[in-house]
GROMACS .gro file of C-alpha atoms in nm:
model
  321
    1MET     CA    1  -7.039  -4.393 -24.193
    2LYS     CA    2  -6.957  -4.308 -24.505
    3LYS     CA    3  -7.275  -4.399 -24.637
    4LEU     CA    4  -7.440  -4.217 -24.361
    5PHE     CA    5  -7.249  -3.896 -24.467
    6LEU     CA    6  -7.380  -3.946 -24.843
    7LEU     CA    7  -7.727  -3.962 -24.730
    8LEU     CA    8  -7.700  -3.618 -24.532
    9ALA     CA    9  -7.531  -3.485 -24.853
   10ALA     CA   10  -7.841  -3.575 -25.030
   11LEU     CA   11  -8.077  -3.401 -24.803
   12LEU     CA   12  -7.926  -3.091 -24.830
   13PRO     CA   13  -8.098  -2.984 -25.166
   14GLY     CA   14  -8.428  -3.067 -24.985
   15LEU     CA   15  -8.313  -2.850 -24.715
   16LEU     CA   16  -8.242  -2.574 -24.962
   17ALA     CA   17  -8.566  -2.562 -25.100
   18HIS     CA   18  -8.738  -2.533 -24.778
   19SER     CA   19  -8.533  -2.294 -24.658
   20GLN     CA   20  -8.612  -2.064 -24.981
   21GLU     CA   21  -9.011  -2.152 -24.904
   22ALA     CA   22  -8.957  -2.001 -24.561
   23ASP     CA   23  -8.805  -1.680 -24.647
   24ARG     CA   24  -8.708  -1.489 -24.945
   25ARG     CA   25  -8.385  -1.353 -24.873
   26GLY     CA   26  -8.125  -1.355 -25.156
   27PRO     CA   27  -7.771  -1.509 -25.185
   28TYR     CA   28  -7.517  -1.305 -24.977
   29ALA     CA   29  -7.159  -1.312 -24.877
   30GLU     CA   30  -6.836  -1.153 -24.711
   31ALA     CA   31  -6.483  -1.228 -24.778
   32THR     CA   32  -6.198  -1.147 -24.533
   33PHE     CA   33  -5.820  -1.159 -24.592
   34VAL     CA   34  -5.536  -1.204 -24.357
   35ALA     CA   35  -5.206  -1.165 -24.411
   36ARG     CA   36  -4.960  -1.244 -24.147
   37ALA     CA   37  -4.567  -1.159 -24.137
   38GLU     CA   38  -4.304  -1.224 -23.872
   39TYR     CA   39  -3.972  -1.349 -23.759
   40SER     CA   40  -3.915  -1.570 -23.509
   41THR     CA   41  -3.574  -1.695 -23.316
   42GLN     CA   42  -3.727  -2.030 -23.275
   43GLU     CA   43  -3.735  -2.231 -23.600
   44TYR     CA   44  -4.050  -2.289 -23.754
   45GLY     CA   45  -4.039  -2.280 -24.151
   46HIS     CA   46  -3.686  -2.108 -24.145
   47HIS     CA   47  -3.803  -1.851 -23.859
   48LEU     CA   48  -4.091  -1.726 -24.035
   49GLY     CA   49  -4.313  -1.862 -23.754
   50ASN     CA   50  -4.682  -1.848 -23.834
   51SER     CA   51  -4.651  -1.607 -24.150
   52SER     CA   52  -4.949  -1.686 -24.348
   53ILE     CA   53  -5.223  -1.564 -24.579
   54TYR     CA   54  -5.553  -1.666 -24.514
   55ALA     CA   55  -5.924  -1.628 -24.712
   56PHE     CA   56  -6.257  -1.675 -24.561
   57VAL     CA   57  -6.592  -1.641 -24.738
   58ASP     CA   58  -6.906  -1.654 -24.509
   59GLY     CA   59  -7.239  -1.601 -24.628
   60GLY     CA   60  -7.568  -1.769 -24.727
   61PHE     CA   61  -7.842  -1.875 -24.983
   62THR     CA   62  -8.096  -1.769 -24.760
   63GLU     CA   63  -8.146  -1.668 -24.398
   64ARG     CA   64  -8.143  -2.027 -24.275
   65LEU     CA   65  -7.911  -2.196 -24.517
   66SER     CA   66  -7.540  -2.047 -24.450
   67PHE     CA   67  -7.181  -2.135 -24.571
   68SER     CA   68  -6.846  -2.089 -24.460
   69VAL     CA   69  -6.508  -2.179 -24.599
   70ALA     CA   70  -6.148  -2.072 -24.508
   71THR     CA   71  -5.848  -2.126 -24.696
   72HIS     CA   72  -5.482  -2.120 -24.587
   73LEU     CA   73  -5.316  -1.995 -24.876
   74LEU     CA   74  -4.975  -1.966 -24.819
   75ASN     CA   75  -4.750  -2.046 -24.476
   76SER     CA   76  -4.365  -2.080 -24.433
   77GLU     CA   77  -4.385  -2.409 -24.604
   78PRO     CA   78  -4.628  -2.396 -24.861
   79GLY     CA   79  -4.518  -2.740 -25.034
   80ASP     CA   80  -4.670  -2.896 -24.742
   81LEU     CA   81  -4.993  -2.700 -24.740
   82TYR     CA   82  -5.087  -2.839 -25.098
   83LYS     CA   83  -4.887  -3.169 -25.076
   84TYR     CA   84  -5.112  -3.302 -24.792
   85THR     CA   85  -5.457  -3.193 -24.952
   86LEU     CA   86  -5.606  -3.531 -24.905
   87HIS     CA   87  -5.495  -3.612 -24.580
   88SER     CA   88  -5.700  -3.556 -24.263
   89ASP     CA   89  -5.374  -3.657 -24.020
   90VAL     CA   90  -5.200  -3.311 -24.096
   91ALA     CA   91  -5.337  -2.975 -24.180
   92ASN     CA   92  -5.387  -2.852 -24.556
   93TRP     CA   93  -5.475  -2.530 -24.750
   94LEU     CA   94  -5.844  -2.600 -24.684
   95ASP     CA   95  -5.937  -2.553 -24.335
   96TRP     CA   96  -6.333  -2.556 -24.353
   97ALA     CA   97  -6.593  -2.566 -24.617
   98TRP     CA   98  -6.947  -2.649 -24.467
   99LEU     CA   99  -7.316  -2.595 -24.522
  100ALA     CA  100  -7.534  -2.540 -24.228
  101TYR     CA  101  -7.906  -2.515 -24.197
  102ASP     CA  102  -8.081  -2.344 -23.894
  103PHE     CA  103  -8.403  -2.475 -23.777
  104GLY     CA  104  -8.541  -2.351 -23.503
  105LYS     CA  105  -8.305  -2.374 -23.190
  106PHE     CA  106  -8.074  -2.623 -23.398
  107GLN     CA  107  -7.829  -2.580 -23.648
  108PHE     CA  108  -7.709  -2.863 -23.871
  109SER     CA  109  -7.397  -2.865 -24.071
  110LEU     CA  110  -7.205  -3.099 -24.324
  111GLY     CA  111  -6.858  -3.071 -24.457
  112LYS     CA  112  -6.502  -2.989 -24.350
  113ASN     CA  113  -6.529  -2.842 -23.978
  114TYR     CA  114  -6.334  -2.799 -23.673
  115ILE     CA  115  -6.393  -3.082 -23.416
  116VAL     CA  116  -6.521  -2.922 -23.097
  117ALA     CA  117  -6.222  -2.881 -22.881
  118GLY     CA  118  -6.369  -2.742 -22.566
  119THR     CA  119  -6.093  -2.509 -22.480
  120PHE     CA  120  -6.043  -2.116 -22.573
  121GLU     CA  121  -5.763  -2.186 -22.723
  122PHE     CA  122  -5.902  -2.395 -23.006
  123ASP     CA  123  -6.156  -2.149 -23.028
  124GLU     CA  124  -5.931  -1.895 -23.174
  125TYR     CA  125  -5.844  -1.912 -23.536
  126ASP     CA  126  -5.477  -2.001 -23.635
  127CYS     CA  127  -5.373  -1.682 -23.783
  128ASP     CA  128  -5.413  -1.534 -23.401
  129LEU     CA  129  -5.207  -1.779 -23.231
  130HIS     CA  130  -4.826  -1.746 -23.173
  131TYR     CA  131  -4.665  -2.111 -23.235
  132GLU     CA  132  -4.440  -2.010 -22.891
  133LEU     CA  133  -4.701  -2.004 -22.681
  134ALA     CA  134  -4.914  -2.287 -22.825
  135SER     CA  135  -5.030  -2.560 -22.608
  136VAL     CA  136  -4.897  -2.931 -22.736
  137TYR     CA  137  -5.242  -3.068 -22.860
  138TRP     CA  138  -5.314  -2.743 -23.045
  139MET     CA  139  -4.955  -2.784 -23.218
  140ASN     CA  140  -5.001  -3.148 -23.270
  141MET     CA  141  -5.352  -3.259 -23.364
  142ASN     CA  142  -5.537  -3.138 -23.686
  143THR     CA  143  -5.898  -3.083 -23.575
  144TYR     CA  144  -6.024  -2.943 -23.926
  145GLN     CA  145  -6.207  -3.289 -24.039
  146TRP     CA  146  -6.487  -3.395 -24.246
  147GLY     CA  147  -6.788  -3.465 -24.108
  148GLY     CA  148  -7.149  -3.378 -23.998
  149LYS     CA  149  -7.249  -3.163 -23.673
  150LEU     CA  150  -7.586  -3.088 -23.483
  151THR     CA  151  -7.600  -2.789 -23.247
  152TRP     CA  152  -7.880  -2.725 -22.995
  153SER     CA  153  -7.894  -2.361 -22.865
  154PRO     CA  154  -8.182  -2.360 -22.617
  155VAL     CA  155  -8.116  -2.005 -22.494
  156ASP     CA  156  -7.832  -1.715 -22.628
  157ASN     CA  157  -7.588  -1.784 -22.404
  158PHE     CA  158  -7.562  -2.174 -22.410
  159ARG     CA  159  -7.511  -2.459 -22.674
  160LEU     CA  160  -7.472  -2.824 -22.711
  161SER     CA  161  -7.289  -2.988 -22.979
  162ALA     CA  162  -7.294  -3.335 -23.151
  163HIS     CA  163  -7.035  -3.412 -23.408
  164VAL     CA  164  -6.914  -3.730 -23.616
  165SER     CA  165  -6.616  -3.663 -23.829
  166THR     CA  166  -6.304  -3.823 -23.956
  167SER     CA  167  -6.034  -3.891 -23.706
  168PRO     CA  168  -5.751  -3.696 -23.707
  169PHE     CA  169  -5.538  -4.012 -23.653
  170GLY     CA  170  -5.638  -4.152 -24.020
  171GLU     CA  171  -5.392  -4.059 -24.298
  172ARG     CA  172  -5.702  -4.047 -24.546
  173PRO     CA  173  -6.049  -3.924 -24.461
  174PHE     CA  174  -6.292  -4.182 -24.512
  175SER     CA  175  -6.086  -4.455 -24.678
  176SER     CA  176  -5.879  -4.472 -24.373
  177GLY     CA  177  -6.225  -4.581 -24.178
  178LEU     CA  178  -6.152  -4.378 -23.865
  179TYR     CA  179  -6.376  -4.142 -23.693
  180SER     CA  180  -6.425  -3.912 -23.414
  181TYR     CA  181  -6.715  -3.876 -23.187
  182THR     CA  182  -6.756  -3.539 -22.981
  183ILE     CA  183  -6.991  -3.401 -22.762
  184GLY     CA  184  -6.941  -3.056 -22.660
  185GLY     CA  185  -7.084  -2.697 -22.552
  186GLY     CA  186  -7.035  -2.381 -22.381
  187GLY     CA  187  -7.220  -2.076 -22.215
  188GLU     CA  188  -7.175  -1.747 -22.081
  189ALA     CA  189  -7.320  -1.612 -21.733
  190GLY     CA  190  -7.207  -1.275 -21.624
  191CYS     CA  191  -6.828  -1.233 -21.624
  192TYR     CA  192  -6.784  -1.610 -21.677
  193SER     CA  193  -6.744  -1.836 -21.988
  194GLY     CA  194  -6.694  -2.176 -21.991
  195LEU     CA  195  -6.634  -2.452 -22.307
  196PHE     CA  196  -6.634  -2.832 -22.251
  197SER     CA  197  -6.598  -3.153 -22.496
  198PHE     CA  198  -6.574  -3.520 -22.445
  199ASN     CA  199  -6.390  -3.617 -22.764
  200PHE     CA  200  -6.334  -3.999 -22.899
  201HIS     CA  201  -6.067  -4.012 -23.165
  202GLN     CA  202  -6.040  -4.344 -23.311
  203ARG     CA  203  -5.693  -4.481 -23.391
  204GLU     CA  204  -5.567  -4.780 -23.561
  205GLY     CA  205  -5.665  -5.109 -23.395
  206MET     CA  206  -6.011  -5.005 -23.303
  207THR     CA  207  -5.863  -4.820 -23.009
  208PHE     CA  208  -5.955  -4.467 -22.933
  209MET     CA  209  -5.806  -4.154 -22.783
  210LYS     CA  210  -6.053  -4.060 -22.504
  211MET     CA  211  -6.013  -3.677 -22.419
  212LEU     CA  212  -6.203  -3.465 -22.159
  213ASN     CA  213  -6.126  -3.089 -22.266
  214MET     CA  214  -6.223  -2.782 -22.060
  215GLY     CA  215  -6.200  -2.393 -22.068
  216HIS     CA  216  -6.272  -2.147 -21.824
  217ARG     CA  217  -6.265  -1.770 -21.870
  218VAL     CA  218  -6.338  -1.463 -21.654
  219ASN     CA  219  -6.397  -1.107 -21.757
  220LEU     CA  220  -6.287  -0.853 -21.507
  221GLY     CA  221  -6.341  -0.527 -21.648
  222ASN     CA  222  -5.992  -0.485 -21.857
  223TRP     CA  223  -5.870  -0.801 -21.715
  224GLN     CA  224  -5.922  -1.151 -21.878
  225LEU     CA  225  -5.839  -1.443 -21.694
  226THR     CA  226  -5.839  -1.781 -21.870
  227TRP     CA  227  -5.736  -2.163 -21.799
  228ASP     CA  228  -5.756  -2.452 -22.052
  229SER     CA  229  -5.746  -2.802 -21.953
  230ASN     CA  230  -5.697  -3.110 -22.136
  231TYR     CA  231  -5.694  -3.477 -22.028
  232ASP     CA  232  -5.629  -3.802 -22.224
  233PHE     CA  233  -5.799  -4.103 -22.063
  234SER     CA  234  -5.684  -4.371 -22.316
  235ALA     CA  235  -5.330  -4.380 -22.139
  236LYS     CA  236  -5.274  -4.569 -21.796
  237LYS     CA  237  -5.107  -4.274 -21.655
  238VAL     CA  238  -5.312  -3.975 -21.785
  239PRO     CA  239  -5.110  -3.712 -21.978
  240MET     CA  240  -5.263  -3.350 -21.917
  241SER     CA  241  -5.204  -3.004 -22.058
  242GLN     CA  242  -5.294  -2.723 -21.863
  243LEU     CA  243  -5.234  -2.348 -22.011
  244PHE     CA  244  -5.311  -2.022 -21.817
  245TYR     CA  245  -5.322  -1.686 -21.958
  246VAL     CA  246  -5.384  -1.341 -21.821
  247THR     CA  247  -5.511  -1.064 -22.070
  248TYR     CA  248  -5.483  -0.661 -21.988
  249ASN     CA  249  -5.636  -0.437 -22.238
  250LEU     CA  250  -5.500  -0.088 -22.215
  251GLY     CA  251  -5.741   0.133 -22.411
  252ASP     CA  252  -5.832   0.051 -22.762
  253HIS     CA  253  -5.510  -0.017 -22.885
  254TRP     CA  254  -5.268  -0.198 -22.651
  255THR     CA  255  -5.306  -0.544 -22.502
  256PHE     CA  256  -5.071  -0.760 -22.297
  257THR     CA  257  -5.092  -1.141 -22.227
  258GLY     CA  258  -4.908  -1.361 -22.023
  259LYS     CA  259  -4.929  -1.730 -22.061
  260ALA     CA  260  -4.792  -2.062 -21.923
  261SER     CA  261  -4.826  -2.389 -21.979
  262LEU     CA  262  -4.771  -2.739 -21.820
  263HIS     CA  263  -4.779  -3.085 -22.005
  264THR     CA  264  -4.738  -3.416 -21.850
  265VAL     CA  265  -4.691  -3.756 -22.043
  266GLY     CA  266  -4.713  -4.094 -21.878
  267THR     CA  267  -4.430  -4.345 -21.907
  268ASP     CA  268  -4.647  -4.614 -22.062
  269GLU     CA  269  -4.630  -4.694 -22.443
  270ASP     CA  270  -4.990  -4.603 -22.527
  271ASN     CA  271  -4.953  -4.236 -22.474
  272TRP     CA  272  -5.027  -4.009 -22.756
  273LEU     CA  273  -4.675  -3.848 -22.810
  274GLU     CA  274  -4.473  -4.146 -22.740
  275ARG     CA  275  -4.269  -3.900 -22.510
  276ALA     CA  276  -4.265  -3.951 -22.154
  277GLY     CA  277  -4.165  -3.647 -21.889
  278THR     CA  278  -4.288  -3.312 -21.819
  279ASP     CA  279  -4.257  -2.981 -22.062
  280TRP     CA  280  -4.347  -2.619 -21.966
  281PHE     CA  281  -4.344  -2.274 -22.133
  282GLY     CA  282  -4.410  -1.959 -22.052
  283GLY     CA  283  -4.420  -1.598 -22.245
  284LEU     CA  284  -4.548  -1.215 -22.303
  285VAL     CA  285  -4.700  -1.099 -22.594
  286VAL     CA  286  -4.757  -0.738 -22.630
  287ASN     CA  287  -4.990  -0.658 -22.929
  288TRP     CA  288  -5.060  -0.316 -23.049
  289THR     CA  289  -5.372  -0.213 -23.311
  290PRO     CA  290  -5.302   0.136 -23.446
  291ILE     CA  291  -5.571   0.095 -23.672
  292LYS     CA  292  -5.825  -0.178 -23.648
  293MET     CA  293  -5.722  -0.355 -23.998
  294ILE     CA  294  -5.326  -0.377 -23.829
  295ARG     CA  295  -5.223  -0.562 -23.551
  296VAL     CA  296  -4.832  -0.553 -23.449
  297HIS     CA  297  -4.691  -0.781 -23.207
  298ALA     CA  298  -4.387  -0.850 -22.987
  299LEU     CA  299  -4.335  -1.199 -22.815
  300ALA     CA  300  -4.081  -1.330 -22.561
  301SER     CA  301  -4.123  -1.674 -22.423
  302TYR     CA  302  -3.906  -1.962 -22.279
  303ASP     CA  303  -3.963  -2.324 -22.296
  304SER     CA  304  -3.819  -2.674 -22.149
  305ILE     CA  305  -3.798  -2.815 -22.462
  306THR     CA  306  -3.536  -2.621 -22.652
  307ASP     CA  307  -3.415  -2.481 -22.301
  308LYS     CA  308  -3.345  -2.164 -22.435
  309PRO     CA  309  -3.582  -1.819 -22.483
  310SER     CA  310  -3.729  -1.718 -22.797
  311PHE     CA  311  -3.866  -1.381 -22.950
  312ASN     CA  312  -4.090  -1.304 -23.203
  313ILE     CA  313  -4.215  -0.982 -23.364
  314GLY     CA  314  -4.458  -0.943 -23.634
  315VAL     CA  315  -4.747  -0.774 -23.804
  316THR     CA  316  -5.096  -0.888 -23.899
  317TRP     CA  317  -5.334  -0.720 -24.158
  318LYS     CA  318  -5.693  -0.798 -24.212
  319ILE     CA  319  -5.961  -0.656 -24.453
  320THR     CA  320  -6.314  -0.748 -24.525
  321LEU     CA  321  -6.499  -0.694 -24.832
   0.00000   0.00000   0.00000
């Protein structure tokens, strides 16, 4: 498998030369910086929650050959970000860094990328999520992995992807010898949007975590209804996670979102989290955007694990250069 990745990497210079023949657009790039500061009564990094600094650079060498880099420069526990630089089982300061080549209705990308996860929760980036209202899968699985992805978009509102990458269950990329295989996609039709993925994450002993993930979303005027679901078929008693949320947009400056989640885990020893039972949470988030680059949020939630309410208040600042 490692030889396959090296072969694909060797082909990239040829793709670059071909893309330069196809069009004469020069290199271009856009940088975005995001700073988020918050205080949470639920302890994540000394009550600093998802406080972070991110940097994104997106651009291209030509119209067909593009790149994207996302870095997580600082969080509430910065030591771990850099300590696990060469790990694939834990997120680190480099979220993704990939090259993509477009040819016809296809796009091929190579590098560190996010695994197609088939839910709208995973479709959002980290700086927009709240730990108190994140599913157990989002909190515990590192979906940023090294590999290659082929995406087919036969029409504007549908896409299908195949992704081969390192596994989130391998401690070190490539040297662990563990890989993930994913087929997923999504599309839109009228007010409905849908996502799905079939994920096979290799674990030690040549076993696989076999997952089916689905996301459903309906937009009705100022209302948005979303249902995400995850099923793990590698266990005898199928663990599942259901996440429901309703969002209401009040004008251009206010957004109200209610979220609720139910996660059940089987009692057999080969379940992923090795903890039997049912966990749940629910909460409400209010976002105020006084100007385009600033968002202020306030959150209240309750979960069955801590068995107590949590509160969170913070601000996010984004600037694009």
